[in-house]
Amino acid sequence: MNVVVIGAQWGDEGKGKIVDFLANDADVIIRYAGGANAGHTIVIGDQQYALHLVPSGILYPNKTVYLGMGMVIDPEALFNELQMLKDRGVDWEGRVLISDRAHIVLPRYCRMDKERDAQRKKPIGTTGRGMGTTYSMKAERDGIRLADIDWNDKLEELEEEDRKFLDIYRERLLSMRIDITQQMFQMKKVNRLFEGAQGAMLDLDAGTYPYVSSGMSGAHGASVGAGMGPRDIDKIYGVFKAYTTRVGNGPFPTEFDEDSQSTLYHFVRDTGREYGVTTGRPRRCGYLDLVALRYACRVNSLTGLVLTHLDIYDTLNDIEACVAYEIDGEIVTDFPASIEKLNNAKPVLKKFDGWKTELKACGSYKKMPKEAKEYVEFIESFCDTPVTIVSVGYERSDTYIREKAFK
């Protein structure tokens, strides 16, 4: 069984927790795209782990995790993260393997990222971690892969600072290098969990271009990044929050307006701890955008949705969600490609009764109050996609399963 988990919004949906939860039933976990610009937070008891490159399943002692060919890997960030795990008692040796086709992020790429964004008339809001430049070098056929770091002719093409940087990490990287296509083929009969990065609305092709990531953060990236064909994928889950957030610049039709800034905006941001794992930047917050979510379901062929942060609304009398846009006096129900239209879009909101109940105390989805279930069921109906998992807290136990992923 092969299950793919992607973000169904603009990232930061809680994928790390969901992948960590589902990893219990998986034999291996494969991260297929992105780099150190991603941030996944996992809470186990009183321990919190912030991961950027290493797949979430690493916290299970008997799981092997893979960094796929669609990833761009900063060796310094990777080994700092692995050292953090070791210092906290996580024995990762022999359990973290890297595709030989993955590209390497060099230090000067980070500088180039920041300089390029600063030169734009309208900056994208890059994290400055070198992702965009690395993917650009890859597309221009000037990048360097893990397969190339012991190829002398290729190394001679690099600048001296690049070679010195790679010298520090070469032997450790080579000890983790594998042919991921060959390994995936050998493991066709095991349960495999594929972890995306960022979100569907940040996908280079399907997202709000140019305010997107440089990699394939949609479901289509799973087969490419894992070195297998799309027919091998059995299920695709899209993770989304009960509201919407975005980091950096770009259109955000449901962002809370100025009248809400002093109340709802700060309540959602602070209660939901909406600050970037990688950058620490406060996230932009807004109503749940069902127009965008339905688009994400369609463009990624989602077989199930995973709703997170539903508990953030526990104390509210009522909540609202966007069911359409008003653009230049016209009601629009399909997500447009035009950034100009998205910038002019005003959300058409539907109000729902609040439940005034601590959802994590319910213990199961069936025991949740009817108002909370009505909200979930409306989302299912609107998106024509079942909500298979509901998360009501940060702990693994705060997860209500309506349909098992691996069955």
mmCIF file of C-alpha atoms in Angstrom:
data_model
loop_
_atom_site.group_PDB
_atom_site.id
_atom_site.type_symbol
_atom_site.label_atom_id
_atom_site.label_comp_id
_atom_site.label_asym_id
_atom_site.label_seq_id
_atom_site.Cartn_x
_atom_site.Cartn_y
_atom_site.Cartn_z
ATOM 1 C CA MET A 1 0.000 0.000 0.000
ATOM 2 C CA ASN A 2 1.356 3.408 -1.014
ATOM 3 C CA VAL A 3 -0.091 6.496 0.693
ATOM 4 C CA VAL A 4 0.890 10.067 -0.228
ATOM 5 C CA VAL A 5 0.422 12.960 2.221
ATOM 6 C CA ILE A 6 0.490 16.498 0.849
ATOM 7 C CA GLY A 7 -0.456 19.917 2.129
ATOM 8 C CA ALA A 8 -3.761 21.073 0.644
ATOM 9 C CA GLN A 9 -3.280 24.793 1.366
ATOM 10 C CA TRP A 10 -0.249 27.130 1.360
ATOM 11 C CA GLY A 11 1.848 24.943 3.648
ATOM 12 C CA ASP A 12 2.032 24.724 7.454
ATOM 13 C CA GLU A 13 -1.089 22.550 7.611
ATOM 14 C CA GLY A 14 0.236 20.059 10.148
ATOM 15 C CA LYS A 15 1.662 17.476 7.732
ATOM 16 C CA GLY A 16 4.492 16.649 10.130
ATOM 17 C CA LYS A 17 2.123 15.470 12.846
ATOM 18 C CA ILE A 18 -0.015 13.488 10.396
ATOM 19 C CA VAL A 19 2.973 11.788 8.749
ATOM 20 C CA ASP A 20 4.352 10.970 12.194
ATOM 21 C CA PHE A 21 0.977 9.500 13.192
ATOM 22 C CA LEU A 22 0.555 7.426 10.020
ATOM 23 C CA ALA A 23 4.192 6.280 10.115
ATOM 24 C CA ASN A 24 3.262 3.807 12.832
ATOM 25 C CA ASP A 25 1.586 1.647 10.174
ATOM 26 C CA ALA A 26 4.175 2.270 7.447
ATOM 27 C CA ASP A 27 7.337 0.277 6.849
ATOM 28 C CA VAL A 28 9.262 3.151 5.239
ATOM 29 C CA ILE A 29 8.732 6.894 4.864
ATOM 30 C CA ILE A 30 9.865 8.839 1.799
ATOM 31 C CA ARG A 31 10.133 12.628 1.611
ATOM 32 C CA TYR A 32 9.892 13.393 -2.089
ATOM 33 C CA ALA A 33 10.338 17.166 -2.587
ATOM 34 C CA GLY A 34 11.493 20.442 -1.069
ATOM 35 C CA GLY A 35 14.391 21.238 1.177
ATOM 36 C CA ALA A 36 15.376 22.947 4.416
ATOM 37 C CA ASN A 37 12.845 25.721 3.808
ATOM 38 C CA ALA A 38 10.142 23.318 5.023
ATOM 39 C CA GLY A 39 9.331 22.974 8.702
ATOM 40 C CA HIS A 40 7.477 20.127 10.410
ATOM 41 C CA THR A 41 6.705 20.238 14.132
ATOM 42 C CA ILE A 42 6.038 16.999 16.025
ATOM 43 C CA VAL A 43 4.944 16.824 19.661
ATOM 44 C CA ILE A 44 5.418 13.613 21.651
ATOM 45 C CA GLY A 45 4.565 13.973 25.319
ATOM 46 C CA ASP A 46 6.473 16.974 26.613
ATOM 47 C CA GLN A 47 8.989 16.794 23.767
ATOM 48 C CA GLN A 48 8.743 18.928 20.623
ATOM 49 C CA TYR A 49 10.810 18.261 17.502
ATOM 50 C CA ALA A 50 11.267 20.729 14.632
ATOM 51 C CA LEU A 51 12.273 18.902 11.455
ATOM 52 C CA HIS A 52 13.203 20.501 8.145
ATOM 53 C CA LEU A 53 14.810 17.860 5.935
ATOM 54 C CA VAL A 54 14.460 14.541 7.730
ATOM 55 C CA PRO A 55 11.096 12.775 7.190
ATOM 56 C CA SER A 56 8.816 12.770 10.219
ATOM 57 C CA GLY A 57 8.908 8.976 10.622
ATOM 58 C CA ILE A 58 12.476 9.107 11.954
ATOM 59 C CA LEU A 59 11.107 9.349 15.517
ATOM 60 C CA TYR A 60 10.002 5.709 15.337
ATOM 61 C CA PRO A 61 13.085 3.606 16.238
ATOM 62 C CA ASN A 62 12.418 0.850 13.689
ATOM 63 C CA LYS A 63 11.594 2.966 10.620
ATOM 64 C CA THR A 64 13.838 3.751 7.666
ATOM 65 C CA VAL A 65 13.376 7.138 6.008
ATOM 66 C CA TYR A 66 14.391 8.281 2.534
ATOM 67 C CA LEU A 67 15.196 11.683 1.087
ATOM 68 C CA GLY A 68 13.982 11.421 -2.508
ATOM 69 C CA MET A 69 15.327 12.539 -5.849
ATOM 70 C CA GLY A 70 12.966 15.522 -5.951
ATOM 71 C CA MET A 71 14.599 17.057 -2.893
ATOM 72 C CA VAL A 72 17.312 19.714 -2.721
ATOM 73 C CA ILE A 73 19.566 19.038 0.237
ATOM 74 C CA ASP A 74 21.702 21.446 2.224
ATOM 75 C CA PRO A 75 24.344 19.193 3.821
ATOM 76 C CA GLU A 76 25.060 21.609 6.652
ATOM 77 C CA ALA A 77 21.374 21.871 7.564
ATOM 78 C CA LEU A 78 20.928 18.111 7.239
ATOM 79 C CA PHE A 79 23.766 17.148 9.561
ATOM 80 C CA ASN A 80 22.851 19.854 12.085
ATOM 81 C CA GLU A 81 19.377 18.344 12.175
ATOM 82 C CA LEU A 82 20.720 14.814 12.542
ATOM 83 C CA GLN A 83 23.002 15.953 15.356
ATOM 84 C CA MET A 84 19.998 17.515 17.099
ATOM 85 C CA LEU A 85 18.170 14.188 16.868
ATOM 86 C CA LYS A 86 21.192 12.314 18.219
ATOM 87 C CA ASP A 87 21.562 14.752 21.102
ATOM 88 C CA ARG A 88 17.937 14.087 22.003
ATOM 89 C CA GLY A 89 18.340 10.328 22.021
ATOM 90 C CA VAL A 90 17.128 9.472 18.503
ATOM 91 C CA ASP A 91 19.426 6.838 16.962
ATOM 92 C CA TRP A 92 19.219 7.622 13.242
ATOM 93 C CA GLU A 93 22.412 5.899 12.040
ATOM 94 C CA GLY A 94 21.649 3.593 9.121
ATOM 95 C CA ARG A 95 18.015 4.723 8.984
ATOM 96 C CA VAL A 96 18.397 7.900 6.889
ATOM 97 C CA LEU A 97 19.122 7.266 3.209
ATOM 98 C CA ILE A 98 19.396 9.756 0.335
ATOM 99 C CA SER A 99 18.671 9.348 -3.354
ATOM 100 C CA ASP A 100 21.774 9.679 -5.484
ATOM 101 C CA ARG A 101 19.725 11.885 -7.842
ATOM 102 C CA ALA A 102 18.879 14.488 -5.178
ATOM 103 C CA HIS A 103 20.479 17.892 -5.782
ATOM 104 C CA ILE A 104 22.851 19.611 -3.366
ATOM 105 C CA VAL A 105 22.346 23.142 -2.022
ATOM 106 C CA LEU A 106 25.620 25.075 -1.940
ATOM 107 C CA PRO A 107 26.167 28.057 0.415
ATOM 108 C CA ARG A 108 26.406 30.608 -2.390
ATOM 109 C CA TYR A 109 22.967 29.545 -3.590
ATOM 110 C CA CYS A 110 21.514 30.997 -0.381
ATOM 111 C CA ARG A 111 23.138 34.338 -1.107
ATOM 112 C CA MET A 112 21.913 34.201 -4.692
ATOM 113 C CA ASP A 113 18.370 33.485 -3.450
ATOM 114 C CA LYS A 114 18.306 36.577 -1.266
ATOM 115 C CA GLU A 115 19.937 38.822 -3.865
ATOM 116 C CA ARG A 116 17.524 37.724 -6.587
ATOM 117 C CA ASP A 117 14.471 38.321 -4.417
ATOM 118 C CA ALA A 118 15.745 41.742 -3.334
ATOM 119 C CA GLN A 119 16.102 42.725 -7.003
ATOM 120 C CA ARG A 120 12.480 41.880 -7.819
ATOM 121 C CA LYS A 121 10.070 44.800 -8.069
ATOM 122 C CA LYS A 122 7.632 42.675 -6.088
ATOM 123 C CA PRO A 123 9.601 40.253 -3.860
ATOM 124 C CA ILE A 124 8.219 36.753 -3.438
ATOM 125 C CA GLY A 125 9.258 36.541 0.212
ATOM 126 C CA THR A 126 11.757 33.689 -0.089
ATOM 127 C CA THR A 127 13.127 32.033 3.039
ATOM 128 C CA GLY A 128 16.621 32.565 1.610
ATOM 129 C CA ARG A 129 17.576 28.918 2.098
ATOM 130 C CA GLY A 130 18.804 28.459 -1.488
ATOM 131 C CA MET A 131 15.889 26.352 -2.678
ATOM 132 C CA GLY A 132 14.916 28.508 -5.655
ATOM 133 C CA THR A 133 18.474 28.845 -6.904
ATOM 134 C CA THR A 134 19.148 25.111 -6.532
ATOM 135 C CA TYR A 135 16.023 24.195 -8.480
ATOM 136 C CA SER A 136 16.954 26.820 -11.085
ATOM 137 C CA MET A 137 20.450 25.363 -11.445
ATOM 138 C CA LYS A 138 18.864 21.929 -11.761
ATOM 139 C CA ALA A 139 16.558 23.114 -14.565
ATOM 140 C CA GLU A 140 19.437 24.854 -16.332
ATOM 141 C CA ARG A 141 21.469 21.628 -16.038
ATOM 142 C CA ASP A 142 24.179 23.304 -14.004
ATOM 143 C CA GLY A 143 23.389 21.746 -10.627
ATOM 144 C CA ILE A 144 25.257 19.074 -8.734
ATOM 145 C CA ARG A 145 23.621 15.876 -7.474
ATOM 146 C CA LEU A 146 24.629 13.506 -4.745
ATOM 147 C CA ALA A 147 25.662 11.122 -7.540
ATOM 148 C CA ASP A 148 28.249 13.689 -8.689
ATOM 149 C CA ILE A 149 30.111 14.581 -5.498
ATOM 150 C CA ASP A 150 32.884 12.037 -6.127
ATOM 151 C CA TRP A 151 33.089 12.773 -9.888
ATOM 152 C CA ASN A 152 36.290 14.778 -10.318
ATOM 153 C CA ASP A 153 35.437 16.240 -13.714
ATOM 154 C CA LYS A 154 32.188 17.649 -12.338
ATOM 155 C CA LEU A 155 33.864 18.988 -9.208
ATOM 156 C CA GLU A 156 36.349 20.904 -11.348
ATOM 157 C CA GLU A 157 33.440 22.879 -12.804
ATOM 158 C CA LEU A 158 32.554 24.223 -9.352
ATOM 159 C CA GLU A 159 33.999 27.234 -7.592
ATOM 160 C CA GLU A 160 36.675 26.712 -4.977
ATOM 161 C CA GLU A 161 34.339 27.566 -2.093
ATOM 162 C CA ASP A 162 31.905 24.902 -3.357
ATOM 163 C CA ARG A 163 34.588 22.209 -3.380
ATOM 164 C CA LYS A 164 35.776 23.160 0.109
ATOM 165 C CA PHE A 165 32.212 22.985 1.372
ATOM 166 C CA LEU A 166 31.608 19.550 -0.145
ATOM 167 C CA ASP A 167 34.893 18.253 1.262
ATOM 168 C CA ILE A 168 33.473 18.686 4.757
ATOM 169 C CA TYR A 169 30.459 16.450 4.122
ATOM 170 C CA ARG A 170 31.464 14.153 1.255
ATOM 171 C CA GLU A 171 32.206 10.946 3.153
ATOM 172 C CA ARG A 172 29.136 11.205 5.350
ATOM 173 C CA LEU A 173 26.912 11.855 2.345
ATOM 174 C CA LEU A 174 28.406 8.974 0.386
ATOM 175 C CA SER A 175 27.673 6.600 3.263
ATOM 176 C CA MET A 176 23.961 7.480 2.947
ATOM 177 C CA ARG A 177 23.724 7.480 -0.860
ATOM 178 C CA ILE A 178 21.387 4.944 -2.494
ATOM 179 C CA ASP A 179 19.591 4.194 -5.764
ATOM 180 C CA ILE A 180 16.039 4.986 -4.652
ATOM 181 C CA THR A 181 14.340 3.550 -7.744
ATOM 182 C CA GLN A 182 15.969 0.186 -7.180
ATOM 183 C CA GLN A 183 15.055 0.213 -3.483
ATOM 184 C CA MET A 184 11.459 1.262 -4.141
ATOM 185 C CA PHE A 185 11.103 -1.564 -6.667
ATOM 186 C CA GLN A 186 12.357 -4.085 -4.133
ATOM 187 C CA MET A 187 9.845 -2.782 -1.545
ATOM 188 C CA LYS A 188 6.732 -2.884 -3.733
ATOM 189 C CA LYS A 189 4.859 -5.105 -1.279
ATOM 190 C CA VAL A 190 5.468 -3.081 1.891
ATOM 191 C CA ASN A 191 3.524 -0.130 3.286
ATOM 192 C CA ARG A 192 5.148 3.083 2.032
ATOM 193 C CA LEU A 193 4.287 6.571 3.211
ATOM 194 C CA PHE A 194 5.241 9.519 0.990
ATOM 195 C CA GLU A 195 5.676 12.922 2.610
ATOM 196 C CA GLY A 196 5.317 16.159 0.685
ATOM 197 C CA ALA A 197 6.613 19.618 1.550
ATOM 198 C CA GLN A 198 4.942 23.037 1.490
ATOM 199 C CA GLY A 199 1.401 22.821 0.064
ATOM 200 C CA ALA A 200 -0.621 22.291 -3.092
ATOM 201 C CA MET A 201 -1.182 26.030 -3.526
ATOM 202 C CA LEU A 202 2.600 26.542 -3.538
ATOM 203 C CA ASP A 203 3.203 24.020 -6.304
ATOM 204 C CA LEU A 204 5.282 25.475 -9.134
ATOM 205 C CA ASP A 205 2.677 24.638 -11.783
ATOM 206 C CA ALA A 206 -0.656 24.352 -9.952
ATOM 207 C CA GLY A 207 -0.093 27.018 -7.294
ATOM 208 C CA THR A 208 -0.387 30.813 -7.168
ATOM 209 C CA TYR A 209 2.539 31.424 -9.510
ATOM 210 C CA PRO A 210 4.929 33.242 -9.122
ATOM 211 C CA TYR A 211 4.271 33.243 -5.358
ATOM 212 C CA VAL A 212 5.081 29.558 -5.077
ATOM 213 C CA SER A 213 7.841 27.177 -4.100
ATOM 214 C CA SER A 214 10.274 26.000 -6.763
ATOM 215 C CA GLY A 215 9.558 22.303 -6.340
ATOM 216 C CA MET A 216 6.659 19.955 -6.961
ATOM 217 C CA SER A 217 4.636 20.149 -3.771
ATOM 218 C CA GLY A 218 1.547 18.569 -5.303
ATOM 219 C CA ALA A 219 0.722 14.868 -5.421
ATOM 220 C CA HIS A 220 2.337 14.483 -8.841
ATOM 221 C CA GLY A 221 5.717 15.070 -7.223
ATOM 222 C CA ALA A 222 5.460 11.859 -5.212
ATOM 223 C CA SER A 223 6.072 9.488 -8.090
ATOM 224 C CA VAL A 224 8.822 11.654 -9.592
ATOM 225 C CA GLY A 225 10.578 12.251 -6.288
ATOM 226 C CA ALA A 226 10.395 8.623 -5.219
ATOM 227 C CA GLY A 227 11.528 7.180 -8.529
ATOM 228 C CA MET A 228 8.370 5.263 -9.397
ATOM 229 C CA GLY A 229 5.364 5.618 -11.681
ATOM 230 C CA PRO A 230 2.008 7.187 -10.726
ATOM 231 C CA ARG A 231 0.170 3.857 -11.054
ATOM 232 C CA ASP A 232 1.897 2.702 -7.867
ATOM 233 C CA ILE A 233 0.059 5.302 -5.746
ATOM 234 C CA ASP A 234 -2.994 3.959 -3.885
ATOM 235 C CA LYS A 235 -4.190 6.898 -1.772
ATOM 236 C CA ILE A 236 -3.531 10.621 -1.647
ATOM 237 C CA TYR A 237 -4.382 12.555 1.515
ATOM 238 C CA GLY A 238 -4.488 16.335 1.613
ATOM 239 C CA VAL A 239 -3.899 17.991 4.995
ATOM 240 C CA PHE A 240 -5.674 21.293 5.709
ATOM 241 C CA LYS A 241 -6.384 23.467 8.713
ATOM 242 C CA ALA A 242 -9.825 24.548 9.929
ATOM 243 C CA TYR A 243 -8.723 28.015 8.807
ATOM 244 C CA THR A 244 -6.093 29.161 6.302
ATOM 245 C CA THR A 245 -2.589 30.576 6.710
ATOM 246 C CA ARG A 246 0.077 31.789 4.372
ATOM 247 C CA VAL A 247 3.720 32.867 4.808
ATOM 248 C CA GLY A 248 5.369 35.438 2.584
ATOM 249 C CA ASN A 249 3.870 37.471 -0.206
ATOM 250 C CA GLY A 250 1.160 36.489 -2.654
ATOM 251 C CA PRO A 251 -2.630 36.537 -2.952
ATOM 252 C CA PHE A 252 -4.718 35.477 0.026
ATOM 253 C CA PRO A 253 -8.424 36.039 -0.687
ATOM 254 C CA THR A 254 -9.674 35.004 2.775
ATOM 255 C CA GLU A 255 -7.118 36.883 4.897
ATOM 256 C CA PHE A 256 -8.767 38.479 7.922
ATOM 257 C CA ASP A 257 -9.475 42.147 7.194
ATOM 258 C CA GLU A 258 -8.327 45.083 9.290
ATOM 259 C CA ASP A 259 -11.555 45.131 11.299
ATOM 260 C CA SER A 260 -10.739 41.608 12.473
ATOM 261 C CA GLN A 261 -7.050 42.165 13.150
ATOM 262 C CA SER A 262 -7.458 43.009 16.824
ATOM 263 C CA THR A 263 -9.678 40.021 17.614
ATOM 264 C CA LEU A 264 -10.013 37.022 15.319
ATOM 265 C CA TYR A 265 -6.652 37.435 13.583
ATOM 266 C CA HIS A 266 -4.662 37.491 16.806
ATOM 267 C CA PHE A 267 -6.825 34.820 18.420
ATOM 268 C CA VAL A 268 -6.215 32.349 15.576
ATOM 269 C CA ARG A 269 -2.522 33.183 15.201
ATOM 270 C CA ASP A 270 -1.725 32.960 18.901
ATOM 271 C CA THR A 271 -3.994 30.033 19.801
ATOM 272 C CA GLY A 272 -2.819 28.078 16.748
ATOM 273 C CA ARG A 273 0.851 29.030 17.325
ATOM 274 C CA GLU A 274 1.028 30.322 13.785
ATOM 275 C CA TYR A 275 4.699 31.193 13.546
ATOM 276 C CA GLY A 276 7.052 29.711 10.967
ATOM 277 C CA VAL A 277 9.087 26.684 12.103
ATOM 278 C CA THR A 278 11.926 27.643 9.745
ATOM 279 C CA THR A 279 11.823 31.450 9.868
ATOM 280 C CA GLY A 280 9.864 32.288 13.018
ATOM 281 C CA ARG A 281 7.817 34.743 10.978
ATOM 282 C CA PRO A 282 4.188 35.236 12.049
ATOM 283 C CA ARG A 283 1.871 33.651 9.496
ATOM 284 C CA ARG A 284 -0.892 35.507 7.732
ATOM 285 C CA CYS A 285 -4.247 34.108 8.877
ATOM 286 C CA GLY A 286 -7.691 33.954 7.333
ATOM 287 C CA TYR A 287 -10.963 32.071 7.005
ATOM 288 C CA LEU A 288 -10.996 28.534 5.635
ATOM 289 C CA ASP A 289 -10.927 28.924 1.843
ATOM 290 C CA LEU A 290 -13.135 26.154 0.488
ATOM 291 C CA VAL A 291 -12.782 27.398 -3.088
ATOM 292 C CA ALA A 292 -9.016 26.874 -2.930
ATOM 293 C CA LEU A 293 -9.395 23.615 -1.011
ATOM 294 C CA ARG A 294 -11.782 22.147 -3.583
ATOM 295 C CA TYR A 295 -9.324 23.139 -6.319
ATOM 296 C CA ALA A 296 -6.544 21.347 -4.419
ATOM 297 C CA CYS A 297 -8.736 18.238 -4.181
ATOM 298 C CA ARG A 298 -9.355 18.238 -7.908
ATOM 299 C CA VAL A 299 -5.869 19.032 -9.169
ATOM 300 C CA ASN A 300 -4.307 16.395 -6.893
ATOM 301 C CA SER A 301 -7.004 13.689 -7.173
ATOM 302 C CA LEU A 302 -7.264 13.574 -3.383
ATOM 303 C CA THR A 303 -8.859 10.423 -2.036
ATOM 304 C CA GLY A 304 -9.158 11.855 1.453
ATOM 305 C CA LEU A 305 -8.792 15.051 3.453
ATOM 306 C CA VAL A 306 -7.128 15.417 6.854
ATOM 307 C CA LEU A 307 -8.497 18.259 8.969
ATOM 308 C CA THR A 308 -6.151 19.740 11.583
ATOM 309 C CA HIS A 309 -6.397 22.521 14.193
ATOM 310 C CA LEU A 310 -10.152 22.103 14.508
ATOM 311 C CA ASP A 311 -9.762 22.596 18.262
ATOM 312 C CA ILE A 312 -8.653 26.205 17.735
ATOM 313 C CA TYR A 313 -12.333 27.068 17.298
ATOM 314 C CA ASP A 314 -13.460 25.333 20.520
ATOM 315 C CA THR A 315 -14.351 28.537 22.384
ATOM 316 C CA LEU A 316 -16.014 30.540 19.590
ATOM 317 C CA ASN A 317 -19.754 31.128 19.361
ATOM 318 C CA ASP A 318 -19.696 30.843 15.580
ATOM 319 C CA ILE A 319 -17.195 30.438 12.759
ATOM 320 C CA GLU A 320 -17.146 31.318 9.069
ATOM 321 C CA ALA A 321 -15.719 29.759 5.909
ATOM 322 C CA CYS A 322 -15.358 31.039 2.356
ATOM 323 C CA VAL A 323 -17.627 29.327 -0.206
ATOM 324 C CA ALA A 324 -17.101 31.690 -3.172
ATOM 325 C CA TYR A 325 -15.279 34.858 -4.233
ATOM 326 C CA GLU A 326 -16.705 38.161 -5.354
ATOM 327 C CA ILE A 327 -14.423 39.510 -8.089
ATOM 328 C CA ASP A 328 -15.345 42.803 -9.761
ATOM 329 C CA GLY A 329 -19.003 42.310 -8.894
ATOM 330 C CA GLU A 330 -19.122 38.696 -10.146
ATOM 331 C CA ILE A 331 -19.535 35.602 -7.938
ATOM 332 C CA VAL A 332 -16.749 33.114 -8.726
ATOM 333 C CA THR A 333 -16.788 29.539 -7.424
ATOM 334 C CA ASP A 334 -13.717 28.129 -9.220
ATOM 335 C CA PHE A 335 -10.166 29.044 -8.220
ATOM 336 C CA PRO A 336 -8.658 31.396 -10.856
ATOM 337 C CA ALA A 337 -5.087 31.332 -12.145
ATOM 338 C CA SER A 338 -4.937 35.129 -12.427
ATOM 339 C CA ILE A 339 -3.079 36.800 -9.571
ATOM 340 C CA GLU A 340 -4.847 40.058 -10.392
ATOM 341 C CA LYS A 341 -8.242 38.409 -9.926
ATOM 342 C CA LEU A 342 -7.138 36.754 -6.684
ATOM 343 C CA ASN A 343 -5.839 40.078 -5.359
ATOM 344 C CA ASN A 344 -9.250 41.628 -6.088
ATOM 345 C CA ALA A 345 -11.222 38.714 -4.672
ATOM 346 C CA LYS A 346 -13.446 39.227 -1.644
ATOM 347 C CA PRO A 347 -14.573 36.132 0.273
ATOM 348 C CA VAL A 348 -18.227 35.145 0.295
ATOM 349 C CA LEU A 349 -18.643 33.684 3.780
ATOM 350 C CA LYS A 350 -20.956 31.059 5.241
ATOM 351 C CA LYS A 351 -21.544 31.063 8.995
ATOM 352 C CA PHE A 352 -21.546 27.936 11.165
ATOM 353 C CA ASP A 353 -22.580 27.503 14.787
ATOM 354 C CA GLY A 354 -19.728 26.986 17.231
ATOM 355 C CA TRP A 355 -19.590 23.948 19.492
ATOM 356 C CA LYS A 356 -18.235 25.480 22.727
ATOM 357 C CA THR A 357 -16.688 22.130 23.643
ATOM 358 C CA GLU A 358 -13.135 20.903 24.176
ATOM 359 C CA LEU A 359 -12.844 18.518 21.228
ATOM 360 C CA LYS A 360 -9.803 16.657 22.527
ATOM 361 C CA ALA A 361 -11.853 15.623 25.561
ATOM 362 C CA CYS A 362 -14.379 13.874 23.299
ATOM 363 C CA GLY A 363 -12.042 10.966 22.587
ATOM 364 C CA SER A 364 -13.439 10.141 19.145
ATOM 365 C CA TYR A 365 -15.085 11.702 16.133
ATOM 366 C CA LYS A 366 -18.423 10.046 16.964
ATOM 367 C CA LYS A 367 -18.496 11.768 20.353
ATOM 368 C CA MET A 368 -17.809 15.244 18.950
ATOM 369 C CA PRO A 369 -20.716 17.714 19.212
ATOM 370 C CA LYS A 370 -23.068 17.878 16.246
ATOM 371 C CA GLU A 371 -22.035 21.455 15.408
ATOM 372 C CA ALA A 372 -18.409 20.364 14.872
ATOM 373 C CA LYS A 373 -19.517 17.381 12.795
ATOM 374 C CA GLU A 374 -21.781 19.601 10.699
ATOM 375 C CA TYR A 375 -18.769 21.791 9.879
ATOM 376 C CA VAL A 376 -16.757 18.729 8.837
ATOM 377 C CA GLU A 377 -19.603 17.274 6.798
ATOM 378 C CA PHE A 378 -20.166 20.546 4.955
ATOM 379 C CA ILE A 379 -16.488 20.568 3.952
ATOM 380 C CA GLU A 380 -16.810 16.998 2.663
ATOM 381 C CA SER A 381 -19.888 17.862 0.636
ATOM 382 C CA PHE A 382 -18.437 21.079 -0.789
ATOM 383 C CA CYS A 383 -15.146 19.440 -1.823
ATOM 384 C CA ASP A 384 -16.709 16.089 -2.767
ATOM 385 C CA THR A 385 -13.899 14.448 -0.776
ATOM 386 C CA PRO A 386 -14.208 12.575 2.540
ATOM 387 C CA VAL A 387 -12.481 13.880 5.664
ATOM 388 C CA THR A 388 -10.743 10.702 6.798
ATOM 389 C CA ILE A 389 -8.799 12.061 9.798
ATOM 390 C CA VAL A 390 -9.537 14.889 12.237
ATOM 391 C CA SER A 391 -6.788 16.305 14.463
ATOM 392 C CA VAL A 392 -7.822 18.183 17.601
ATOM 393 C CA GLY A 393 -4.429 18.811 19.222
ATOM 394 C CA TYR A 394 -0.670 18.450 18.868
ATOM 395 C CA GLU A 395 -0.289 15.046 20.515
ATOM 396 C CA ARG A 396 -0.465 11.779 18.571
ATOM 397 C CA SER A 397 -3.428 10.786 20.725
ATOM 398 C CA ASP A 398 -5.363 13.904 19.670
ATOM 399 C CA THR A 399 -6.156 12.288 16.332
ATOM 400 C CA TYR A 400 -9.522 10.855 15.363
ATOM 401 C CA ILE A 401 -9.449 8.244 12.598
ATOM 402 C CA ARG A 402 -12.533 7.852 10.435
ATOM 403 C CA GLU A 403 -10.809 5.664 7.838
ATOM 404 C CA LYS A 404 -7.512 3.823 8.188
ATOM 405 C CA ALA A 405 -4.902 4.860 5.649
ATOM 406 C CA PHE A 406 -3.248 1.449 5.322
ATOM 407 C CA LYS A 407 -5.920 -1.166 4.781
#
